[in-house]
PDB file of C-alpha atoms in Angstrom:
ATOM      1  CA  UNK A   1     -67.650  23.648   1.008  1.00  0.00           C
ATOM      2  CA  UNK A   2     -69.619  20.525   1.182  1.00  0.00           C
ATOM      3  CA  UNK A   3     -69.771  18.686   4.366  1.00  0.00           C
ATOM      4  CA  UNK A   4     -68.211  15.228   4.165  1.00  0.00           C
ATOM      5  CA  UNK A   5     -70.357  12.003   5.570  1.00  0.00           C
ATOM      6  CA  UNK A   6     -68.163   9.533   6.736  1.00  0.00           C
ATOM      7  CA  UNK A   7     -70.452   6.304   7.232  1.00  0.00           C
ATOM      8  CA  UNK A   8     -68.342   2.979   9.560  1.00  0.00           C
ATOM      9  CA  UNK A   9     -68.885  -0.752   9.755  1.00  0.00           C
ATOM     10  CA  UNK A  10     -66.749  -3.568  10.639  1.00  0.00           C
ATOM     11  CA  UNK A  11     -65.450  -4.843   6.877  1.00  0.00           C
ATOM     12  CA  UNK A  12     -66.235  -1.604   5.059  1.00  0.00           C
ATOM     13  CA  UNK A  13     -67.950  -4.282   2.451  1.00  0.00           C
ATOM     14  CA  UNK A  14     -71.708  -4.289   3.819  1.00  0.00           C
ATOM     15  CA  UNK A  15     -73.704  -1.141   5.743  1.00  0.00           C
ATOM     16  CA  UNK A  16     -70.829   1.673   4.791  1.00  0.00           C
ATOM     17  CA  UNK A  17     -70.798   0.740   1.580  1.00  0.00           C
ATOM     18  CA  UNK A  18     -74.609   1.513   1.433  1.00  0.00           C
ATOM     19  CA  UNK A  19     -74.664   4.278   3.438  1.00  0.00           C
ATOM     20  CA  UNK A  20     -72.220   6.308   1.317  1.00  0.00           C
ATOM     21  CA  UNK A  21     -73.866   4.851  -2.034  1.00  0.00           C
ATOM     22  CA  UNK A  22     -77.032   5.977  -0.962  1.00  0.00           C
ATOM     23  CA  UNK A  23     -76.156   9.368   0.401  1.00  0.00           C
ATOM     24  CA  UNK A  24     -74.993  10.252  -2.962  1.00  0.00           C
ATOM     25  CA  UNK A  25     -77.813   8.881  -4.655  1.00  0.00           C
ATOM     26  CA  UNK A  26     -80.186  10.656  -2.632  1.00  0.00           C
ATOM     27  CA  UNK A  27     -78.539  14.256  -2.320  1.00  0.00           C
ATOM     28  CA  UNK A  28     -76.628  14.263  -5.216  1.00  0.00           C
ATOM     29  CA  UNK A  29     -73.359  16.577  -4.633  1.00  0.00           C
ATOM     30  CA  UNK A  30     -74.528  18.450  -1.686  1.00  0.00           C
ATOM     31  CA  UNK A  31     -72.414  16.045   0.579  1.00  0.00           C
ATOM     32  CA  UNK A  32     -69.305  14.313  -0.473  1.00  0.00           C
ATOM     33  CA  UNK A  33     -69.951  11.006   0.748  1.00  0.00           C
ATOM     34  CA  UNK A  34     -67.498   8.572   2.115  1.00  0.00           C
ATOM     35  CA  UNK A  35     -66.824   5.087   3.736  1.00  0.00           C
ATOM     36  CA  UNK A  36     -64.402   3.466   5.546  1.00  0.00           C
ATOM     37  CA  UNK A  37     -64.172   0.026   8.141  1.00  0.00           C
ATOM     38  CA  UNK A  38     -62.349  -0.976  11.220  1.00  0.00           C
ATOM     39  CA  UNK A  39     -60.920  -4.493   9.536  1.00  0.00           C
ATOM     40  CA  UNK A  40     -61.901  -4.316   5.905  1.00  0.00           C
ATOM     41  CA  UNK A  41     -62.971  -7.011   3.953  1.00  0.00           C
ATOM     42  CA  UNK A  42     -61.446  -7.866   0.672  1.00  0.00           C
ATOM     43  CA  UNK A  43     -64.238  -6.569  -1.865  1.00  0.00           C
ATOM     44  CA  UNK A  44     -67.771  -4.913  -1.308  1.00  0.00           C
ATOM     45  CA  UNK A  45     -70.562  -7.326  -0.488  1.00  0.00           C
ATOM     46  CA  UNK A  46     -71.599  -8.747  -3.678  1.00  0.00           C
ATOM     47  CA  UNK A  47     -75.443  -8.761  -2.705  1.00  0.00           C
ATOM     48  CA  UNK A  48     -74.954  -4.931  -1.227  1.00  0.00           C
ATOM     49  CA  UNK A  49     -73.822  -4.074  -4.778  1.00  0.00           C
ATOM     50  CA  UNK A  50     -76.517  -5.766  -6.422  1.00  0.00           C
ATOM     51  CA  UNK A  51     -79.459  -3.584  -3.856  1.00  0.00           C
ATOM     52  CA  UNK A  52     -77.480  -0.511  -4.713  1.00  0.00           C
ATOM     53  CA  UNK A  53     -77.513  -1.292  -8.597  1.00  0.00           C
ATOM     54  CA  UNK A  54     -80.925  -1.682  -8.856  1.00  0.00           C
ATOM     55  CA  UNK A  55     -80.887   1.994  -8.105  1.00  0.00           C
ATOM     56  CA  UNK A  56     -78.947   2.621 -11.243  1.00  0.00           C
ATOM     57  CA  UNK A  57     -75.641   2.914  -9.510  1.00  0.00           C
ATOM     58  CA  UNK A  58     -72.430   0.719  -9.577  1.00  0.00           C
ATOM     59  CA  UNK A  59     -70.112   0.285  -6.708  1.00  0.00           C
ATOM     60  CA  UNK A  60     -68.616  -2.977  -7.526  1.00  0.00           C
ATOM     61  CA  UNK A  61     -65.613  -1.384  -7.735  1.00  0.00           C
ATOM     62  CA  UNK A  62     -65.354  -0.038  -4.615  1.00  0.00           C
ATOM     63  CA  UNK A  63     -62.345  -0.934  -2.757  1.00  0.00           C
ATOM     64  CA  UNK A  64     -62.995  -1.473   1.431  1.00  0.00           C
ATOM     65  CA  UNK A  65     -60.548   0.354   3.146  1.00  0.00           C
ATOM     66  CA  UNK A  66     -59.371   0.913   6.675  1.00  0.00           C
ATOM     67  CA  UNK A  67     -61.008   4.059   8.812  1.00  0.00           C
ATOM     68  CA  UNK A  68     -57.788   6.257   9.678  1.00  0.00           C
ATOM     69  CA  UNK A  69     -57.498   9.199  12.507  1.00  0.00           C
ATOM     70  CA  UNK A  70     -57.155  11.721   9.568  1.00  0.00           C
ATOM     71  CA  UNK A  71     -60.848  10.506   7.926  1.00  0.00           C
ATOM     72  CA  UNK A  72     -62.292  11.325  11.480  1.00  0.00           C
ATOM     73  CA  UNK A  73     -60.323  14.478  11.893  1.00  0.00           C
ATOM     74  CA  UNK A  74     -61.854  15.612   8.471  1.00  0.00           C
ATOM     75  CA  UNK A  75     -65.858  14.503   8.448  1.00  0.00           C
ATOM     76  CA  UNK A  76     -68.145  16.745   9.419  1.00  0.00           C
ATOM     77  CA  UNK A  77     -70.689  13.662  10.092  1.00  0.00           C
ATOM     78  CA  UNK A  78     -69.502  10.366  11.077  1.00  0.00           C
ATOM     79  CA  UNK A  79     -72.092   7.639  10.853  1.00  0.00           C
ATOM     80  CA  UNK A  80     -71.309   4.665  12.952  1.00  0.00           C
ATOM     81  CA  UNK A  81     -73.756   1.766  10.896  1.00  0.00           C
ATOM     82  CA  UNK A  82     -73.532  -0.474  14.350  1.00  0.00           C
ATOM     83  CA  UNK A  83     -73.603   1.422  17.681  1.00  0.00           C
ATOM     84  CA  UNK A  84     -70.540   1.039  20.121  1.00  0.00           C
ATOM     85  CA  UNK A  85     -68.029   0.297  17.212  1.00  0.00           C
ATOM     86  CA  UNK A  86     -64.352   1.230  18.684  1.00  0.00           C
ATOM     87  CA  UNK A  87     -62.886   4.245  16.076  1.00  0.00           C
ATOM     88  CA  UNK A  88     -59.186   4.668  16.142  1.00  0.00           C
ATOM     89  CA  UNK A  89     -59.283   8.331  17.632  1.00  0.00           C
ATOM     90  CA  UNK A  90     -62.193  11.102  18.399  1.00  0.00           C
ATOM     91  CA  UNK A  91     -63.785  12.280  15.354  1.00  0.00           C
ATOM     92  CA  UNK A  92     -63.902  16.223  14.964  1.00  0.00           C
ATOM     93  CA  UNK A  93     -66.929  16.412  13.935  1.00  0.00           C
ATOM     94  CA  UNK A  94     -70.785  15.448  14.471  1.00  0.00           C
ATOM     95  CA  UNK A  95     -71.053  11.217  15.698  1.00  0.00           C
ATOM     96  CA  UNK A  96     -74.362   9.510  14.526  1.00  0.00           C
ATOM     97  CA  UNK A  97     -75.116   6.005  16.023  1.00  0.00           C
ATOM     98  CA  UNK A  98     -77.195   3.868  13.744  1.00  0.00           C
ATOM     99  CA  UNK A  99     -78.571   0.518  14.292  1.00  0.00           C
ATOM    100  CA  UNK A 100     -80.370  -1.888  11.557  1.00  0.00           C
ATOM    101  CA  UNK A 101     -81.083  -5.611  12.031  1.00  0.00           C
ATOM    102  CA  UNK A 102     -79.097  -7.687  10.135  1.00  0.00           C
ATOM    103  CA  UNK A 103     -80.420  -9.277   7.085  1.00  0.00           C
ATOM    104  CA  UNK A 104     -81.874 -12.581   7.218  1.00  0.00           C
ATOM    105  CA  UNK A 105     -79.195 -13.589   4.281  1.00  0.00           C
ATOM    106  CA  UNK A 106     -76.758 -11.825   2.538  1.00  0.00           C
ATOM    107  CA  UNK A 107     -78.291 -11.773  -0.346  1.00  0.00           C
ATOM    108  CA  UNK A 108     -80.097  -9.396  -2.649  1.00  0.00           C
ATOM    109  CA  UNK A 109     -83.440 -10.083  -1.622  1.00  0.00           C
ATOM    110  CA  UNK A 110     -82.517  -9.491   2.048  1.00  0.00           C
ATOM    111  CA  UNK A 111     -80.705  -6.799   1.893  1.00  0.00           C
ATOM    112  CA  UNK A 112     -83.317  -4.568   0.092  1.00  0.00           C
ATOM    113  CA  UNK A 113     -85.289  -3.954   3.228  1.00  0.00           C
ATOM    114  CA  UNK A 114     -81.729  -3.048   4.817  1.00  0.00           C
ATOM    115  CA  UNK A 115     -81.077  -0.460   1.637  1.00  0.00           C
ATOM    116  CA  UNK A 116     -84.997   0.800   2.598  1.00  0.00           C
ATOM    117  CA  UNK A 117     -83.930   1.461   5.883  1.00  0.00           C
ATOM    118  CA  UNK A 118     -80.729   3.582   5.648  1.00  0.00           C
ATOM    119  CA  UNK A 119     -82.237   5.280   2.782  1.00  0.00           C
ATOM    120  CA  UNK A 120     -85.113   6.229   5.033  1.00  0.00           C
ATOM    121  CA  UNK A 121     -82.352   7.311   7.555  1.00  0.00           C
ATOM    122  CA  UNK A 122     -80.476   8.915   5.308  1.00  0.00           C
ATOM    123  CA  UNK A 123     -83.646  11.069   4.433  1.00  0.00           C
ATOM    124  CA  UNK A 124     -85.023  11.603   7.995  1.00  0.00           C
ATOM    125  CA  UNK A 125     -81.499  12.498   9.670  1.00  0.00           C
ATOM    126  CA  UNK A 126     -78.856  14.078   7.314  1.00  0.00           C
ATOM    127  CA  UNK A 127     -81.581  15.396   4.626  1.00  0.00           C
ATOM    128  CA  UNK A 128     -84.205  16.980   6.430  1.00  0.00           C
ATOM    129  CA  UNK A 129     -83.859  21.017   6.059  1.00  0.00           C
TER     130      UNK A 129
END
């Protein structure tokens, strides 16, 4: 079985978002990727989605959805994209605290260094065999 990534942020629109995109763009289907907030936003972040499609992949439609107790009974990894975030119960399985500075903007141009960073995270922390 694969292990499943669960990556957290506040609005599930932003950092999760590009944490799970990236995961799967980078390791293919050795993970199964997911995402998941604590007060989800309405739609992914529009700038997020245009980072993440110059990589050839499309996540506009992406729905953000709330983190429940049953996606943290089931990950293997949960990746918290802001430390000290408040999860709904104890996850079962491995907790990762991540920190990134936030973009000067939310747009595309500032969020490509963001997208650098978590990629280079991504590669350092859940890819390195």
């Amino acid at each position: 079985m694969k292990p499943t990534v669960l990556f957290i942020c506040q609005h599930n629109a932003g950092r999760s978002q590009l944490g799970a995109a990236l995961l799967e763009h980078l390791a293919g289907d050795r993970f199964v990727a997911t995402s998941a907030g604590l007060s989800p936003a309405d739609e992914v972040n529009p700038a997020v989605a245009a980072s993440v499609a110059e990589l050839g992949m499309n996540i506009t439609d992406r729905v953000p959805r709330k983190v429940t107790a049953d996606d943290l009974h089931h990950a293997d990894v949960v990746v918290l994209m802001k430390p000290g975030l408040e999860l709904p119960s104890t996850p079962r399985g491995t907790v990762l605290e991540w920190s990134f500075p936030n973009p000067e903007s939310w747009d595309a141009d500032a969020v490509r260094p963001l997208r650098e960073a978590v990629s280079q995270k991504i590669q350092v922390t859940l890819l390195a065999d």
